[in-house]
Coordinates of C-alpha atoms in Angstrom, one line a residue:
M1 CA -38.8 16.6 6.0
S2 CA -39.3 14.0 3.2
N3 CA -40.7 10.6 3.7
D4 CA -37.3 9.0 2.9
D5 CA -35.6 11.1 5.7
T6 CA -38.4 10.1 8.1
A7 CA -38.0 6.4 7.2
D8 CA -34.2 6.6 7.6
E9 CA -34.4 8.2 11.1
S10 CA -37.1 5.7 12.2
A11 CA -35.0 2.8 11.0
S12 CA -31.9 4.1 12.8
L13 CA -33.7 4.2 16.1
I14 CA -34.7 0.6 16.0
S15 CA -31.9 -1.0 14.1
S16 CA -29.3 -3.1 15.9
K17 CA -27.0 -3.0 12.9
S18 CA -25.5 -0.1 10.9
V19 CA -27.7 2.8 9.9
R20 CA -28.2 2.9 6.1
A21 CA -29.1 6.5 5.4
S22 CA -30.3 7.6 2.0
P23 CA -27.9 9.5 -0.4
D24 CA -30.0 12.6 0.1
T25 CA -29.8 12.4 3.8
L26 CA -26.0 12.0 3.8
T27 CA -25.6 14.9 1.3
K28 CA -27.5 17.1 3.7
L29 CA -25.4 15.9 6.6
V30 CA -22.2 16.7 4.6
K31 CA -23.5 20.3 4.0
R32 CA -24.3 20.6 7.7
L33 CA -20.8 19.6 8.6
R34 CA -19.3 22.0 6.1
A35 CA -21.3 24.8 7.7
L36 CA -20.1 23.8 11.2
T37 CA -16.5 23.7 9.9
F38 CA -16.9 27.2 8.4
K39 CA -18.1 28.4 11.8
L40 CA -15.3 26.5 13.6
L41 CA -12.5 27.9 11.3
P42 CA -13.6 31.3 9.9
V43 CA -10.0 32.3 9.3
Q44 CA -6.7 30.6 8.6
V45 CA -5.0 28.6 11.4
E46 CA -1.8 26.7 11.7
I47 CA -2.1 23.1 10.7
K48 CA -0.1 22.0 13.8
D49 CA -2.8 23.6 15.9
L50 CA -5.3 21.2 14.4
T51 CA -3.3 18.0 14.4
T52 CA -1.8 18.2 17.9
P53 CA -3.4 15.7 20.3
T54 CA -4.1 18.6 22.8
S55 CA -5.5 20.9 20.2
R56 CA -7.4 23.8 21.7
I57 CA -9.4 24.2 18.5
I58 CA -10.7 20.6 18.1
S59 CA -11.7 20.2 21.7
P60 CA -14.0 17.6 23.3
H61 CA -16.8 20.1 23.2
V62 CA -16.3 20.6 19.4
I63 CA -16.3 16.8 18.9
Q64 CA -19.6 16.5 20.9
T65 CA -21.1 19.3 18.8
Y66 CA -20.3 17.3 15.6
L67 CA -21.8 14.2 17.1
T68 CA -24.9 16.0 18.0
A69 CA -25.1 17.4 14.5
A70 CA -25.1 13.9 13.1
G71 CA -28.2 13.0 15.0
D72 CA -29.2 9.4 14.5
F73 CA -26.6 8.9 11.9
Q74 CA -23.5 9.0 14.0
E75 CA -22.1 5.8 12.5
A76 CA -22.0 7.6 9.1
L77 CA -20.3 10.7 10.6
P78 CA -16.7 9.7 9.8
Y79 CA -17.7 9.0 6.2
C80 CA -19.5 12.3 5.9
L81 CA -16.5 14.2 7.5
L82 CA -14.2 12.6 4.9
Q83 CA -16.6 13.7 2.2
A84 CA -16.6 17.2 3.6
R85 CA -12.8 17.0 3.6
Q86 CA -12.8 16.1 0.0
S87 CA -15.1 19.0 -0.9
F88 CA -12.9 21.4 1.0
M89 CA -9.8 20.1 -0.9
W90 CA -11.7 20.8 -4.1
D91 CA -12.4 24.3 -2.9
A92 CA -8.8 24.8 -2.0
N93 CA -7.5 23.6 -5.4
H94 CA -9.9 25.8 -7.2
N95 CA -9.5 28.9 -5.1
P96 CA -5.8 29.6 -4.8
A97 CA -6.3 32.9 -2.9
D98 CA -8.0 31.1 -0.1
Y99 CA -6.1 27.8 -0.3
D100 CA -4.7 27.9 3.2
E101 CA -8.2 28.5 4.7
F102 CA -9.9 25.7 2.8
Y103 CA -6.9 23.3 3.4
G104 CA -7.1 24.0 7.2
R105 CA -10.8 23.1 7.1
A106 CA -10.1 19.9 5.2
I107 CA -7.5 18.9 7.8
A108 CA -10.0 19.8 10.6
C109 CA -12.6 17.4 9.1
E110 CA -10.0 14.6 8.8
V111 CA -8.8 15.1 12.4
L112 CA -12.4 15.1 13.6
A113 CA -13.1 11.9 11.7
R114 CA -10.1 10.3 13.4
K115 CA -11.1 11.4 16.9
I116 CA -14.7 10.3 16.4
V117 CA -13.6 6.8 15.3
H118 CA -11.3 6.7 18.3
L119 CA -14.4 7.2 20.5
T120 CA -16.3 4.4 18.7
P121 CA -17.0 1.3 20.9
P122 CA -14.9 -1.7 19.7
E123 CA -17.9 -3.7 18.8
R124 CA -19.1 -1.0 16.4
L125 CA -15.8 -0.3 14.8
T126 CA -16.3 -2.7 11.9
T127 CA -19.6 -1.1 11.1
V128 CA -18.3 2.5 11.2
M129 CA -15.3 1.8 9.1
S130 CA -16.6 -0.7 6.5
T131 CA -20.3 0.2 6.0
R132 CA -20.7 1.5 2.4
Y133 CA -22.8 4.6 1.6
R134 CA -23.9 6.7 -1.3
H135 CA -24.2 10.4 -1.6
L136 CA -25.5 12.7 -4.3
E137 CA -23.1 13.9 -6.9
W138 CA -23.0 17.4 -8.2
D139 CA -25.3 16.4 -11.1
G140 CA -27.9 14.8 -8.8
D141 CA -26.9 11.2 -9.5
D142 CA -26.1 8.7 -6.7
S143 CA -22.4 8.2 -6.2
D144 CA -20.7 4.8 -6.1
L145 CA -20.8 2.9 -2.9
S146 CA -17.9 3.6 -0.6
S147 CA -17.0 3.2 3.0
A148 CA -15.0 5.5 5.3
L149 CA -11.9 3.3 5.0
E150 CA -12.2 3.1 1.2
L151 CA -12.7 6.9 1.0
A152 CA -9.7 7.6 3.2
I153 CA -7.5 5.4 1.0
D154 CA -8.8 6.9 -2.2
T155 CA -8.3 10.5 -1.0
H156 CA -4.9 9.8 0.8
C157 CA -6.1 10.7 4.3
T158 CA -2.9 9.9 6.0
I159 CA -3.9 11.4 9.3
F160 CA -7.0 9.2 9.4
L161 CA -5.3 6.1 8.2
S162 CA -2.5 6.4 10.7
S163 CA -4.9 6.0 13.6
T164 CA -4.8 2.8 15.7
E165 CA -8.4 2.0 14.7
A166 CA -7.8 2.3 11.0
Q167 CA -4.7 0.1 11.2
H168 CA -6.6 -2.4 13.2
V169 CA -9.3 -2.6 10.5
V170 CA -6.7 -2.9 7.7
N171 CA -4.8 -5.7 9.6
C172 CA -8.1 -7.6 10.2
L173 CA -8.9 -7.4 6.5
W174 CA -5.3 -8.4 5.6
R175 CA -5.3 -11.4 7.9
G176 CA -8.8 -12.5 7.0
D177 CA -10.2 -12.0 10.5
W178 CA -13.0 -10.1 8.7
I179 CA -14.1 -11.4 5.3
Q180 CA -16.2 -10.0 2.5
K181 CA -19.8 -11.2 2.2
N182 CA -22.2 -10.2 -0.5
N183 CA -25.7 -9.4 0.7
K184 CA -29.1 -9.4 -1.1
H185 CA -28.7 -5.8 -2.3
N186 CA -25.5 -6.6 -4.3
D187 CA -23.6 -4.8 -1.7
I188 CA -20.7 -5.9 0.5
D189 CA -20.7 -6.6 4.2
Y190 CA -17.6 -7.4 6.3
V191 CA -18.3 -10.0 9.0
P192 CA -16.0 -11.9 11.4
F193 CA -14.7 -15.1 9.8
D194 CA -15.5 -17.1 12.9
D195 CA -19.2 -16.3 12.4
T196 CA -19.3 -17.9 9.0
R197 CA -18.2 -21.4 9.7
E198 CA -18.7 -24.2 12.1
R199 CA -16.1 -25.8 14.4
R200 CA -15.2 -28.7 12.1
F201 CA -11.9 -29.8 10.7
Q202 CA -13.0 -29.5 7.1
D203 CA -14.0 -25.9 7.6
H204 CA -10.3 -25.1 8.0
L205 CA -9.8 -26.2 4.4
D206 CA -12.1 -23.6 3.0
P207 CA -10.9 -22.8 -0.6
S208 CA -12.6 -19.3 -0.3
R209 CA -9.8 -18.3 2.1
I210 CA -7.6 -17.8 -1.0
S211 CA -9.5 -14.4 -1.4
V212 CA -7.9 -13.2 1.9
P213 CA -5.3 -10.6 0.9
R214 CA -2.5 -12.2 2.9
Y215 CA -3.1 -15.6 1.5
Q216 CA -3.7 -14.3 -2.0
N217 CA -0.3 -12.5 -1.8
F218 CA 1.4 -15.8 -0.6
F219 CA -0.3 -17.7 -3.5
R220 CA 0.8 -15.2 -6.1
V221 CA 4.4 -15.3 -4.8
S222 CA 4.3 -19.1 -4.9
I223 CA 3.0 -19.1 -8.5
W224 CA 5.9 -16.8 -9.6
I225 CA 8.5 -18.9 -7.8
A226 CA 7.1 -22.0 -9.5
F227 CA 7.2 -20.1 -12.8
L228 CA 10.9 -19.1 -12.3
V229 CA 11.8 -22.7 -11.4
I230 CA 10.0 -24.0 -14.6
Y231 CA 11.6 -21.4 -16.7
S232 CA 15.1 -22.2 -15.4
Q233 CA 14.6 -25.8 -16.2
A234 CA 13.1 -25.2 -19.6
V235 CA 15.9 -23.0 -20.9
R236 CA 18.6 -25.5 -19.9
Q237 CA 19.0 -26.9 -23.4
P238 CA 21.8 -29.5 -23.7
V239 CA 23.5 -30.1 -27.1
E240 CA 21.8 -33.5 -27.4
R241 CA 18.4 -31.8 -27.7
L242 CA 19.5 -30.5 -31.1
K243 CA 19.4 -34.0 -32.5
A244 CA 16.5 -35.2 -34.5
S245 CA 15.5 -37.7 -31.9
H246 CA 15.0 -35.0 -29.3
Q247 CA 12.7 -32.6 -31.1
S248 CA 9.6 -33.1 -29.0
L249 CA 8.9 -30.9 -26.1
D250 CA 9.6 -32.1 -22.6
A251 CA 7.5 -31.7 -19.5
W252 CA 9.2 -28.5 -18.4
E253 CA 8.5 -26.8 -21.7
Y254 CA 4.9 -27.9 -21.6
A255 CA 4.6 -26.4 -18.2
L256 CA 6.3 -23.2 -19.3
Y257 CA 3.9 -22.7 -22.2
I258 CA 0.9 -23.4 -20.0
F259 CA 2.1 -20.8 -17.4
S260 CA 2.9 -18.3 -20.1
L261 CA -0.5 -18.7 -21.8
S262 CA -2.3 -18.3 -18.4
F263 CA -0.4 -15.1 -17.7
A264 CA -1.2 -13.8 -21.2
I265 CA -4.9 -14.5 -20.8
E266 CA -4.9 -12.7 -17.4
D267 CA -3.2 -9.6 -18.9
L268 CA -5.5 -9.6 -21.9
Y269 CA -8.5 -9.8 -19.5
K270 CA -7.3 -6.9 -17.5
A271 CA -6.5 -4.8 -20.6
G272 CA -10.0 -5.6 -22.0
N273 CA -11.6 -4.4 -18.8
S274 CA -9.6 -1.2 -18.7
F275 CA -10.3 -0.5 -22.3
G276 CA -14.0 -1.1 -21.8
T277 CA -14.1 1.3 -18.8
Y278 CA -12.2 3.9 -20.9
L279 CA -14.7 3.6 -23.7
K280 CA -17.6 3.8 -21.3
L281 CA -16.3 7.0 -19.6
N282 CA -15.6 8.6 -22.9
L283 CA -19.2 7.8 -24.1
M284 CA -20.7 9.2 -20.9
N285 CA -18.6 12.4 -21.2
S286 CA -19.6 12.8 -24.8
I287 CA -23.3 12.4 -23.9
L288 CA -23.0 14.9 -21.0

């Protein structure tokens, strides 16, 4: 066992927070989970036999076996199971003859991730769902940081996302009960909002709350309603405005041009970022 693995396991035993395993450790855990899933489902099975709540295949004994296989990194187990699911889906899409077998294994990993999250204590749910990990890519490089919830959304894991626990986390993020906080490693942690402020009146007027998805959505809708009102007033051009004495812009038109310019700058900024990302990916592909 490498020194990194030993350090990870030692840290997990004494840490009161989430276990931050190395990418190499998580990659080995994903391979272990794949091997277990191959042994669990050596042949094709019906999908309904996996997804039913009283499944005889994914039994409590099987769930406990996967928990034991994760060792000290049980909090990373849902993330690793979803990574294993993604790899099985890749196998299914590239092996048409064995598509049903690999697809069944992918669904089994997703169902296992859902059931394991269901067994998670409520006080650890935030950590399990939102802690971001890295794994090793096929070329040996570290992957981008991603959490179990982010991975489930990116890979369309509807079975996992339909669970009560996943919906609870999504609702907490949407309402702002949990907020994003940057740590010293340039990573993101999600902490309860009540833990970040004191009990004072001015703390309720925190401008950073605009980053909460629900409030951000309300703010954008309000901006568009204001723009429509300004536009409606600006285009009401009476005949008198055609006279020489009424050639200057009024307040509504100034507001319309300011809003239009701000929207144009925002769109240009997004387009510039997208174009920069496109060029970067093409450059990396040409080098590789």
